[in-house]
Structures are given as C-alpha cells and as structure tokens.
Short mmCIF file of C-alpha atoms (C1' of nucleotides) in Angstrom, two decimals:
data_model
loop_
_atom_site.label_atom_id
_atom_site.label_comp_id
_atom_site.label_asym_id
_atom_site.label_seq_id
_atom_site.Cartn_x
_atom_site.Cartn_y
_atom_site.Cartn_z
CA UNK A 1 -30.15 61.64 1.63
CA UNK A 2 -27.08 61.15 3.52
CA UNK A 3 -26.78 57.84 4.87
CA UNK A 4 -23.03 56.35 5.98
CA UNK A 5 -21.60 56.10 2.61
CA UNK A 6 -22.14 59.46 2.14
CA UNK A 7 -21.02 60.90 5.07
CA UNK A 8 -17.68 58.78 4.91
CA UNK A 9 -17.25 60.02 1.07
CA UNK A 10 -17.01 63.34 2.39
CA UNK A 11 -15.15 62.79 5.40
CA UNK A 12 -12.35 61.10 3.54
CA UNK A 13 -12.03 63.93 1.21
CA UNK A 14 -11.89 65.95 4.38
CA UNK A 15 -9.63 64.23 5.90
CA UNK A 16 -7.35 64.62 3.25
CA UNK A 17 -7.40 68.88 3.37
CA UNK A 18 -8.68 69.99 6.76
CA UNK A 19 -6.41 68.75 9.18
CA UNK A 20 -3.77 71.47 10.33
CA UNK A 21 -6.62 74.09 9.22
CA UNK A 22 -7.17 76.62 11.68
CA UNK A 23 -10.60 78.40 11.46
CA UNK A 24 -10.08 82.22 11.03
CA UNK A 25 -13.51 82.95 10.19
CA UNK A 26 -16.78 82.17 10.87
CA UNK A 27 -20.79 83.24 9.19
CA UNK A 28 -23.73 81.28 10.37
CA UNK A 29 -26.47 82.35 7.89
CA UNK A 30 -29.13 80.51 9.62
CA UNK A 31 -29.42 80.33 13.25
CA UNK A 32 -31.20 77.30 13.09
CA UNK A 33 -28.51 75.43 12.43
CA UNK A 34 -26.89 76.28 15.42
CA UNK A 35 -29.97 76.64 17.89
CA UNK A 36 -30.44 76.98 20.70
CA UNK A 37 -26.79 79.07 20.44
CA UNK A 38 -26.66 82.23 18.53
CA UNK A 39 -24.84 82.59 15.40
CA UNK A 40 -22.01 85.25 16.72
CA UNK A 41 -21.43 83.05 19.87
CA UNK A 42 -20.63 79.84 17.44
CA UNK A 43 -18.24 82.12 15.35
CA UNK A 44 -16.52 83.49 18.33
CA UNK A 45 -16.22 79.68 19.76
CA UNK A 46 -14.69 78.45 16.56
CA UNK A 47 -12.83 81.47 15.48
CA UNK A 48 -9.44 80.93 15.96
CA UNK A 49 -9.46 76.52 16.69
CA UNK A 50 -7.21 74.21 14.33
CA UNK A 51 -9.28 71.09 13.32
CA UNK A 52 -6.90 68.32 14.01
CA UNK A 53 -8.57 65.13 12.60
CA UNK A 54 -11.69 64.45 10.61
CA UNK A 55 -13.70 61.77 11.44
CA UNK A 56 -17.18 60.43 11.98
CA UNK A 57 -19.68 58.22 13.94
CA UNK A 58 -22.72 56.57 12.15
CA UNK A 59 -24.17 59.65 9.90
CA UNK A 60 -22.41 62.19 12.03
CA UNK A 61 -19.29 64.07 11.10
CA UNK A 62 -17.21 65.45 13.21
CA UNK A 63 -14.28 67.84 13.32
CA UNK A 64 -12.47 67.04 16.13
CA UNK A 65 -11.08 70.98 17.09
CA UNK A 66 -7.49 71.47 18.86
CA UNK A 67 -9.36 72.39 22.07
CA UNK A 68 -10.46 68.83 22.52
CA UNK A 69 -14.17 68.92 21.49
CA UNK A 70 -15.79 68.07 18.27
CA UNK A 71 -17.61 69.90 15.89
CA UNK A 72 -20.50 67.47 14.85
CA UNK A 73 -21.91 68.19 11.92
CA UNK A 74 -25.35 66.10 10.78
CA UNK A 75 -26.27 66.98 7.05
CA UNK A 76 -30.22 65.24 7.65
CA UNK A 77 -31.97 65.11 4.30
CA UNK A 78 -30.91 67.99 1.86
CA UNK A 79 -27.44 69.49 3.73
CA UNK A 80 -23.87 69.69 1.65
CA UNK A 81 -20.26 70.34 2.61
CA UNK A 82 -18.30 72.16 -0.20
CA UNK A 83 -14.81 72.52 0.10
CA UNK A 84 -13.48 75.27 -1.91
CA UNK A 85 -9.96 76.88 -2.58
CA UNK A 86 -11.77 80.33 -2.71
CA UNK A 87 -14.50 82.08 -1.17
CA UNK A 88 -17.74 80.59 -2.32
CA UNK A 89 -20.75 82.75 -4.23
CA UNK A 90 -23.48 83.74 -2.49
CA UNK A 91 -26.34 80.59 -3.24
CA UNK A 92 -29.94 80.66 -1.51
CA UNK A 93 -29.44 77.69 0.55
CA UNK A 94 -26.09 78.40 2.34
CA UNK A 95 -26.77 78.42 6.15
CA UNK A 96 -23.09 78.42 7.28
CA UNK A 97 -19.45 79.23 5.56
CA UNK A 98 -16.26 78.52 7.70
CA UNK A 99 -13.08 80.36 6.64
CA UNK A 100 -9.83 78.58 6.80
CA UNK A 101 -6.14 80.29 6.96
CA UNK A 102 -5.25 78.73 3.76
CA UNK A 103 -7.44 80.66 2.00
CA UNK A 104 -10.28 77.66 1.64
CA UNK A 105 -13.97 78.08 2.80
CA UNK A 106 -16.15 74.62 4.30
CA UNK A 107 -19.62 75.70 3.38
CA UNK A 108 -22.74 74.14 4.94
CA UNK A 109 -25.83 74.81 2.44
CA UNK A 110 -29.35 73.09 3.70
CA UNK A 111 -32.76 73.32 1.15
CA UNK A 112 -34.82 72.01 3.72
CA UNK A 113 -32.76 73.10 7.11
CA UNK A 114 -33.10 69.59 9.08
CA UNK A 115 -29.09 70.14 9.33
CA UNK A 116 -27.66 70.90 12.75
CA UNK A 117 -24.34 72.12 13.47
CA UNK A 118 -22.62 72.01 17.37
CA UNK A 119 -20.12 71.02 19.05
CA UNK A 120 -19.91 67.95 21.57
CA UNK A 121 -17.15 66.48 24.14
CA UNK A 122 -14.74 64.08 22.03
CA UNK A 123 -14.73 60.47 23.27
CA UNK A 124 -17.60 58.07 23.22
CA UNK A 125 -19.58 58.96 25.90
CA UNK A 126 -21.66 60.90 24.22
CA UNK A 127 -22.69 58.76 21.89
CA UNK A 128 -23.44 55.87 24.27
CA UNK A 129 -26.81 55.32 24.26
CA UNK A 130 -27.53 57.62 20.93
CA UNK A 131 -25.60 55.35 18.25
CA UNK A 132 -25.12 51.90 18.19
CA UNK A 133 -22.58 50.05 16.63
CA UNK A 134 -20.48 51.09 13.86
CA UNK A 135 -21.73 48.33 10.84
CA UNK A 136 -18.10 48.20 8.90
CA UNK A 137 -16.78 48.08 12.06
CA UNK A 138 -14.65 44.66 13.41
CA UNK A 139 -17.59 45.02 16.73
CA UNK A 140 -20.45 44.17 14.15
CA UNK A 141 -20.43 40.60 13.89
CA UNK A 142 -23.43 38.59 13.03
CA UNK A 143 -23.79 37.73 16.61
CA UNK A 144 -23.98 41.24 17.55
CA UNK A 145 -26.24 41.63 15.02
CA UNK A 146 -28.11 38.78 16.34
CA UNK A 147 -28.15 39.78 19.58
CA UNK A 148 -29.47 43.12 18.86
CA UNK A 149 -32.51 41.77 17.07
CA UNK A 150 -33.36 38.82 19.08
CA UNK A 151 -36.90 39.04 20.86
CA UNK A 152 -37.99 42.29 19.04
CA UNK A 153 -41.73 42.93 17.25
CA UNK A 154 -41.11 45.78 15.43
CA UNK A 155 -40.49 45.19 11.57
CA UNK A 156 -36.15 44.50 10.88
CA UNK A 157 -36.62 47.49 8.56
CA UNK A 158 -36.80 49.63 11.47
CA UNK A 159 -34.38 48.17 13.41
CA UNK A 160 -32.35 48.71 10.87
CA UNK A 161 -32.63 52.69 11.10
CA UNK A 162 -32.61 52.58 14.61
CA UNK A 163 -29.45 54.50 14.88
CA UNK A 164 -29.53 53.72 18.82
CA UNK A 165 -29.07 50.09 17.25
CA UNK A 166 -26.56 50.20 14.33
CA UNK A 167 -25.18 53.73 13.36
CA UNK A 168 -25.39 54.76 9.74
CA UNK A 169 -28.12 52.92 7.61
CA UNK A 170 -30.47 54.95 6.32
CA UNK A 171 -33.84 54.07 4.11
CA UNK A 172 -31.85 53.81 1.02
CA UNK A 173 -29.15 51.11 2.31
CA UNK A 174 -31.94 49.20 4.54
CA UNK A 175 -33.76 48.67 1.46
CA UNK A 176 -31.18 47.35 -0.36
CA UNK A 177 -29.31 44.83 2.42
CA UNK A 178 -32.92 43.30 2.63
CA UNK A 179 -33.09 42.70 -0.65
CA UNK A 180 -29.54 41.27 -1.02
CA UNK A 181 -30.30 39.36 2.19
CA UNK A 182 -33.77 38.34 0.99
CA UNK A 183 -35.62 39.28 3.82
CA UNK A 184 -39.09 41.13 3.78
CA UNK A 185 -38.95 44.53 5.79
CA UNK A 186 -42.02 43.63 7.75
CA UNK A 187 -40.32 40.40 9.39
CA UNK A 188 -39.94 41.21 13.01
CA UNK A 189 -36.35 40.72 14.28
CA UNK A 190 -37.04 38.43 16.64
CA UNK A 191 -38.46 36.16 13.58
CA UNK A 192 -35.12 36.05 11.96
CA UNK A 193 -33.34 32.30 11.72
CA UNK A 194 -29.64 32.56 12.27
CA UNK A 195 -29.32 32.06 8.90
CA UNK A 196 -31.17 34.81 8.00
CA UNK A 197 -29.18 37.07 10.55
CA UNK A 198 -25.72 36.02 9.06
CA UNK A 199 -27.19 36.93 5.73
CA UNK A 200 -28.55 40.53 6.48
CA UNK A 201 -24.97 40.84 8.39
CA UNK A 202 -23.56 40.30 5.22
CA UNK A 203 -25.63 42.40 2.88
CA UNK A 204 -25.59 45.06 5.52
CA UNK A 205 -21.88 45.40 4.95
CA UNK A 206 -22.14 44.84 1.37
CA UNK A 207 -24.15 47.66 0.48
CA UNK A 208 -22.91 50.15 2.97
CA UNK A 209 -19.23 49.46 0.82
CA UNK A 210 -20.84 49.61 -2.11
CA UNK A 211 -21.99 52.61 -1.67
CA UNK A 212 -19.07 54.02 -0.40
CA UNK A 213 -16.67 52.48 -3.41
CA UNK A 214 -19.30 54.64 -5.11
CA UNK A 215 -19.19 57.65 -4.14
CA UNK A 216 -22.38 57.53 -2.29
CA UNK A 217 -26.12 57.99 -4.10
CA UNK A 218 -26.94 60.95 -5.49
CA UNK A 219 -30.69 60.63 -5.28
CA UNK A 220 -31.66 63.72 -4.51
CA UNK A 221 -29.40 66.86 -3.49
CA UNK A 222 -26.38 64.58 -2.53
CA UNK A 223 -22.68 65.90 -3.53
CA UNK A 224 -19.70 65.38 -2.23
CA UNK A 225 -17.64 68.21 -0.67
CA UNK A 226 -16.64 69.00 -4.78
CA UNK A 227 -20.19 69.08 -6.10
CA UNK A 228 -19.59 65.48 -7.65
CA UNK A 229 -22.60 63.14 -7.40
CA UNK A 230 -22.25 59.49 -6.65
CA UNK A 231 -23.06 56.92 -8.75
CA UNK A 232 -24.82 54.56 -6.41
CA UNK A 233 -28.33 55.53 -6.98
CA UNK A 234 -27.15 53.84 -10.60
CA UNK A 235 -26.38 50.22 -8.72
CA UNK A 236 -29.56 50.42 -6.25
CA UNK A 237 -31.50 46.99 -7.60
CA UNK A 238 -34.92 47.97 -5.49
CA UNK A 239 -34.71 51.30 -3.94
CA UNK A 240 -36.84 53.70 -6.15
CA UNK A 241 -37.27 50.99 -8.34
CA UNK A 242 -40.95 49.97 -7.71
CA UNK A 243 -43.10 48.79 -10.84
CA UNK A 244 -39.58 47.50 -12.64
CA UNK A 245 -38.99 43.52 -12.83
CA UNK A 246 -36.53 42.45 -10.25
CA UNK A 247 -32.96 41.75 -11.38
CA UNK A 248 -33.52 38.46 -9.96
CA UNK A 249 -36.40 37.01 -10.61
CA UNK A 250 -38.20 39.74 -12.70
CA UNK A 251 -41.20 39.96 -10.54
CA UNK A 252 -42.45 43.75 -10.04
CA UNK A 253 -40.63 45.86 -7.33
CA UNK A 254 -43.22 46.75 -4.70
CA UNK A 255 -43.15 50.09 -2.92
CA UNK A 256 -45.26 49.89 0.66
CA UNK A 257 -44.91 52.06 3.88
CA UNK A 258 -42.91 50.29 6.62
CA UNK A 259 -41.98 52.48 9.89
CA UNK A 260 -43.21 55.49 8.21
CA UNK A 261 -40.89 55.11 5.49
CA UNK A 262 -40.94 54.27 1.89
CA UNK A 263 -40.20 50.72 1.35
CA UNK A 264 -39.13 48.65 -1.86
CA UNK A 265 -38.62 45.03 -2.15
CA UNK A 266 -39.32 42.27 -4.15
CA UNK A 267 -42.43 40.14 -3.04
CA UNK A 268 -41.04 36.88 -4.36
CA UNK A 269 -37.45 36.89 -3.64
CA UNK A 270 -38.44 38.68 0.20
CA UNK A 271 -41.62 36.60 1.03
CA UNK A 272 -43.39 36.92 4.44
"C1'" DC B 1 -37.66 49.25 27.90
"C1'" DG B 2 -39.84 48.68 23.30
"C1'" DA B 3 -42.80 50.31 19.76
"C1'" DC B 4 -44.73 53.95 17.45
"C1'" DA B 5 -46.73 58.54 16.41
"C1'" DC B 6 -45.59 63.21 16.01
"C1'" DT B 7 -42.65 67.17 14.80
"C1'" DC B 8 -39.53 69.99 12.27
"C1'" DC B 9 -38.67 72.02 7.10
"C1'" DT B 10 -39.47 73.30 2.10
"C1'" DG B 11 -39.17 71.84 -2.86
"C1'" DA B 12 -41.58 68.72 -5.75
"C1'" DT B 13 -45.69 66.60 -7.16
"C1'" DG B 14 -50.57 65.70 -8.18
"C1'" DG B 15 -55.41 66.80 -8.42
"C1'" DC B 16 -58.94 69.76 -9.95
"C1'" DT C 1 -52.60 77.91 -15.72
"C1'" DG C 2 -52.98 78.40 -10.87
"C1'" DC C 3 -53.83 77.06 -6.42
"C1'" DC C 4 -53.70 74.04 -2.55
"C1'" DA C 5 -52.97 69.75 -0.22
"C1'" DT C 6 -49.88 66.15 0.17
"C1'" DC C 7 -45.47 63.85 0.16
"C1'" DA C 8 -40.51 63.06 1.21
"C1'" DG C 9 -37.70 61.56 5.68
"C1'" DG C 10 -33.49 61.55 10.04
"C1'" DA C 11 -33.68 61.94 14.51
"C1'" DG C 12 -35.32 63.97 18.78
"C1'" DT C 13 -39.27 63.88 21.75
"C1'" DG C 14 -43.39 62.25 23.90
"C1'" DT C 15 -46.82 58.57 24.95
"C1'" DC C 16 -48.51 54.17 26.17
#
DNA sequence: CGACACTCCTGATGGC
DNA sequence: TGCCATCAGGAGTGTC
C-alpha cells in the first residue's frame, strides 16, 4: 500500500515530466473517485489547466494547477499513477485517464476504489488539523516527536498512523521503525523514555528513506508511475515476516493485531 | 480532546 | 471443485 515512500517515488518521477503540462483532456471512469462531483463537471474543471509543480503532503499528492488550487490525489490501498507517452489500453481497473498536450496520458487505475481524486485550495490551511508533521522534514525533531507522544494511552503504533500526528507512515513503515527502534507497538506513548523517543525519531526517518532510496515496497499492487515495483518489501526485516527468526536475535517474528492493524515485531528485541 | 469502533471496497484466502 | 465467510487496511466519521 502506498505509504510516503511511495507516494514521493512517484511524485519525483512526476515532477520530472508534468510540469508545463496543460490538461487537454479529461475521462473519469468511476465517479467514485470523484464523489460527491460528477465525472463531466471534474473534466470540464480540469480541461484546459497547466499543472505547474508536483508535489505532496504526507500520503497525498498533489498537482498544484495554474489556477492556484491543487489537484490532490490519495492512491489508499490498491490505486496507481501511470505515466505514459501514448494513450493507455483499456485495463479493468482504470477509474480515471488525464490527457496531456504532449501527447502523454496520467492514468489513475484503483482494484479496490478507496482512491479519491479532488481538488483543494493550495497553501496549508487545509491541511492544518488533517496532517501532522512532515517526518523527513527539518520540523520533526525528536522533541517534536516527543512532544506529540507525551501523556498519550493509546499504543505508539497508532500514533504512529495517526496522520493528524505525523503525515506519511503507514502499517508497513510503523512496523519497521519499531523494530529498528526496538520498541513494542503496544507501548503507550506516554510510556516512552527520552531515549526511546530519540530512537523511534531516528528509525522513523531511517525507514521512511529507505524506502524511498528503494523505490518504495511493492507488496501488493504498488508501481511506480512506469509499472516498476520497488524493492523495499525485499529489505523489510519484520513486516510480513512473522514465523521467520529475527535478523537480530533469531527469535520468531510475531504477527498480533494492534489498532486494527496487522502488527509484526520481534518479542525479544521489542519487549513490553 | 483522546481513544476506538465502524465504514467503504473487492481480490485473495481458507474452510468444508 | 465450488461456495461462502473472512481478511486486508487508509482515512473519514461517529461515539463515549
């Protein structure tokens, strides 16, 4: 699934061909990816708009169009971005394909249609309050980080996907900084000893550029906007991994349920 | 406000 | 072999 890494693989390699683009046409396949709007009323709003600069906030991308806005684009579990010099075949999970005057088409395919398409006022405002702090960011220091988990109950794990809280770290990623960090998923944040916070600070940032200097994971349905998979589901050392012996200390990987999500660690290097 | 359950989706998986 | 229930999860929403 798309976590940070993933969306910043593919906004780089957007970066690199859509600015300048203007949008001549526009077919939204699936009007759930645009609800509440209807399909012909997002094509006539884009038709026509350069994209200027591609960038992105925690897992969302966004086009930023010559009109000001953005176009934010979430991918959610399953969705890909394809960038291709021609028109693309017809495939069973396209939901939107976005014509561009060079001749290129951005397509938006989605197996499982959690991906959302719209477009939002540029400028942080909207964000405030939605997504926290940007983790390979110079803001997200470990005493930010320590400040945003001091005094809480619930487990760090879901903290750490708290996108209000940090933007961008997803169930892969958490799973792996805890490991690195050597903290159990079920310690609250509030039980964390500075220590502890500058490691997870650490590991956060680690694996979030590991991934990236990857390519991102290609777990499931992840490719980048060529069709490439990462290679990071290769490096994970506990995600997916339960039943192996840790790299570490060769104890079994555990898999348990923390904040409704499948969890991996290592019992003896993440103790209680 | 914090914590947590529920919901949306559909392909994959497992049990019988 | 076929059918059905269950699982996977990011983020928005609702509840206590």
């Amino acid at each position: 699934m798309p976590e940070l890494p993933e969306v910043e693989t593919i906004r780089r390699q957007l970066a690199d061909r859509l600015p300048g683009r203007r949008i001549v046409a526009v077919s939204v396949r699936d009007p759930l990816l645009v609800a509440p709007l209807a399909p012909p009323d997002v094509a006539a709003d884009l038709e026509g708009r350069t994209i200027v600069r591609v960038h992105r906030r925690g897992k969302y991308l966004l086009l930023r169009l010559d009109d000001g806005d953005d176009l934010a684009v979430h991918l959610r579990m399953t969705g890909r971005l394809h960038h291709s010099d021609a028109a693309p075949e017809e495939e069973r999970f396209q939901r939107a394909v976005i014509g561009l005057d060079d001749g290129s088409h951005l397509t938006f395919s989605d197996q499982r249609r959690f991906g959302r398409l719209w477009r939002v006022p540029a400028g942080p405002a909207h964000w405030r309050g939605r997504v926290g702090v940007e983790p390979l960011g110079g803001a997200f220091t470990a005493a930010r980080l320590a400040k945003l988990l001091e005094g809480r109950r619930a487990p760090v794990k879901a903290s750490l996907l708290d996108q209000r809280l940090i933007a961008g770290i997803g169930n892969i990623y958490a799973d792996e900084a805890l490991f690195t960090a050597r903290i159990h998923p079920r310690r609250t944040g509030g039980s964390l000893s500075p220590q502890e916070v500058r490691r997870l600070h650490r590991a956060i940032r680690a694996s979030l550029r590991a991934g990236i200097a990857a390519g991102g994971a290609s777990i499931d349905s992840y490719r980048d906007t060529l069709g490439r998979r990462g290679t990071m589901q290769d490096a994970l050392r506990v995600h997916l991994h339960a039943g192996e012996p840790c790299r570490r200390c060769r104890a079994p990987i555990q898999k348990i349920r923390v904040a409704q999500r499948g969890t991996y660690l290592c019992p003896r290097c993440q103790p209680r």
